[in-house]
């Protein structure tokens, strides 16, 4: 079952912060985050595993709340290069039933 | 190779013709996936292969679509009697293992299919 992402789209000015949410109706073991720039293939950002961890990647970090079956991606002091579509992917039971969310389109303006 | 390689990168075909799209995964990766992405849309799962196990074909949209993976490496996605609605980017991806919690999926650049 496909996870839900919110918002569907967001427009930011350079330097502003954004949060993208990913939620599922089923128990999750892992959450993946990918970014796809226009005309390019999706690129891996990070994986969060069951245990409620938080991870960081440059100025992009994410959290995973397994009780709420939800993950959030935090983009701080956004840069023009952050523009793209962000997909979360969720898996249950040790990586089974992996499915991508519909994506959140992020546009960072100068 | 260093990454997932797909060919052709672009294909224009006439409605009703058959097309074959090829994917060469990262060496050593046992899991291989095919996704379809229409313009401005999300990633639609088509099929995945894991080692010598039977593939999960649950995402194939019709019996015009088929895929095989020879020798546990290269995969070919075949679309028979193409229709205009088949126009999309077909993305191949691979990972070390399917059922692994820390599984990173690496995507190829995609094959852009246009059916005219």
PDB file of C-alpha atoms in Angstrom, chain A residues 27-97:
ATOM      1  CA  UNK A  27       3.884  -0.994  10.377  1.00  0.00           C
ATOM      2  CA  UNK A  28       7.187  -0.005   8.853  1.00  0.00           C
ATOM      3  CA  UNK A  29      10.646  -1.408   9.159  1.00  0.00           C
ATOM      4  CA  UNK A  30      12.459   1.130   7.040  1.00  0.00           C
ATOM      5  CA  UNK A  31      11.915   4.380   5.219  1.00  0.00           C
ATOM      6  CA  UNK A  32      13.986   5.506   2.249  1.00  0.00           C
ATOM      7  CA  UNK A  33      14.270   9.025   0.867  1.00  0.00           C
ATOM      8  CA  UNK A  34      15.209   9.797  -2.741  1.00  0.00           C
ATOM      9  CA  UNK A  35      15.454  13.028  -4.701  1.00  0.00           C
ATOM     10  CA  UNK A  36      14.806  13.288  -8.414  1.00  0.00           C
ATOM     11  CA  UNK A  37      15.854  16.375 -10.323  1.00  0.00           C
ATOM     12  CA  UNK A  38      14.036  17.248 -13.501  1.00  0.00           C
ATOM     13  CA  UNK A  39      15.021  14.929 -16.317  1.00  0.00           C
ATOM     14  CA  UNK A  40      17.254  12.809 -14.124  1.00  0.00           C
ATOM     15  CA  UNK A  41      16.985   9.500 -12.287  1.00  0.00           C
ATOM     16  CA  UNK A  42      16.107   9.385  -8.593  1.00  0.00           C
ATOM     17  CA  UNK A  43      19.117   9.546  -6.301  1.00  0.00           C
ATOM     18  CA  UNK A  44      19.354   7.986  -2.874  1.00  0.00           C
ATOM     19  CA  UNK A  45      19.466  10.355   0.108  1.00  0.00           C
ATOM     20  CA  UNK A  46      19.160   8.171   3.183  1.00  0.00           C
ATOM     21  CA  UNK A  47      17.557   5.153   4.826  1.00  0.00           C
ATOM     22  CA  UNK A  48      16.056   5.147   8.293  1.00  0.00           C
ATOM     23  CA  UNK A  49      15.483   1.900  10.102  1.00  0.00           C
ATOM     24  CA  UNK A  50      13.027   0.896  12.769  1.00  0.00           C
ATOM     25  CA  UNK A  51      14.139   2.359  16.075  1.00  0.00           C
ATOM     26  CA  UNK A  52      13.126   5.991  15.708  1.00  0.00           C
ATOM     27  CA  UNK A  53      16.475   7.207  14.550  1.00  0.00           C
ATOM     28  CA  UNK A  54      17.309  10.503  12.993  1.00  0.00           C
ATOM     29  CA  UNK A  55      19.840  10.927  10.248  1.00  0.00           C
ATOM     30  CA  UNK A  56      21.521  13.852   8.609  1.00  0.00           C
ATOM     31  CA  UNK A  57      22.982  14.502   5.189  1.00  0.00           C
ATOM     32  CA  UNK A  58      24.523  17.954   4.750  1.00  0.00           C
ATOM     33  CA  UNK A  59      21.612  20.266   5.595  1.00  0.00           C
ATOM     34  CA  UNK A  60      19.049  17.575   4.953  1.00  0.00           C
ATOM     35  CA  UNK A  61      18.001  15.342   7.807  1.00  0.00           C
ATOM     36  CA  UNK A  62      15.166  12.965   8.536  1.00  0.00           C
ATOM     37  CA  UNK A  63      13.404  11.309  11.412  1.00  0.00           C
ATOM     38  CA  UNK A  64      11.414   8.111  11.666  1.00  0.00           C
ATOM     39  CA  UNK A  65       8.671   7.593  14.217  1.00  0.00           C
ATOM     40  CA  UNK A  66       7.746   3.933  13.989  1.00  0.00           C
ATOM     41  CA  UNK A  67       4.834   4.277  16.406  1.00  0.00           C
ATOM     42  CA  UNK A  68       3.229   6.864  14.178  1.00  0.00           C
ATOM     43  CA  UNK A  69       4.395   4.994  11.065  1.00  0.00           C
ATOM     44  CA  UNK A  70       5.709   8.282   9.822  1.00  0.00           C
ATOM     45  CA  UNK A  71       8.911   9.846   8.597  1.00  0.00           C
ATOM     46  CA  UNK A  72       9.769  13.487   8.054  1.00  0.00           C
ATOM     47  CA  UNK A  73      12.465  14.972   5.844  1.00  0.00           C
ATOM     48  CA  UNK A  74      13.866  18.310   7.007  1.00  0.00           C
ATOM     49  CA  UNK A  75      15.547  20.699   4.594  1.00  0.00           C
ATOM     50  CA  UNK A  76      17.187  23.641   6.316  1.00  0.00           C
ATOM     51  CA  UNK A  77      18.518  26.797   4.723  1.00  0.00           C
ATOM     52  CA  UNK A  78      17.441  25.468   1.352  1.00  0.00           C
ATOM     53  CA  UNK A  79      19.633  25.937  -1.693  1.00  0.00           C
ATOM     54  CA  UNK A  80      18.669  26.180  -5.352  1.00  0.00           C
ATOM     55  CA  UNK A  81      20.141  22.711  -5.832  1.00  0.00           C
ATOM     56  CA  UNK A  82      17.521  21.231  -3.508  1.00  0.00           C
ATOM     57  CA  UNK A  83      14.831  21.684  -6.131  1.00  0.00           C
ATOM     58  CA  UNK A  84      13.332  18.437  -7.342  1.00  0.00           C
ATOM     59  CA  UNK A  85      10.817  15.801  -6.438  1.00  0.00           C
ATOM     60  CA  UNK A  86      11.319  13.969  -3.172  1.00  0.00           C
ATOM     61  CA  UNK A  87      10.085  10.410  -2.897  1.00  0.00           C
ATOM     62  CA  UNK A  88       9.825   8.358   0.223  1.00  0.00           C
ATOM     63  CA  UNK A  89       9.830   4.581  -0.040  1.00  0.00           C
ATOM     64  CA  UNK A  90       8.608   2.326   2.719  1.00  0.00           C
ATOM     65  CA  UNK A  91       9.225  -1.300   3.552  1.00  0.00           C
ATOM     66  CA  UNK A  92       7.809  -3.617   6.164  1.00  0.00           C
ATOM     67  CA  UNK A  93       9.069  -6.849   7.651  1.00  0.00           C
ATOM     68  CA  UNK A  94      12.738  -6.602   6.876  1.00  0.00           C
ATOM     69  CA  UNK A  95      12.434  -4.941   3.516  1.00  0.00           C
ATOM     70  CA  UNK A  96       9.439  -6.675   2.060  1.00  0.00           C
ATOM     71  CA  UNK A  97       6.705  -4.896   0.170  1.00  0.00           C
TER      72      UNK A  97
END
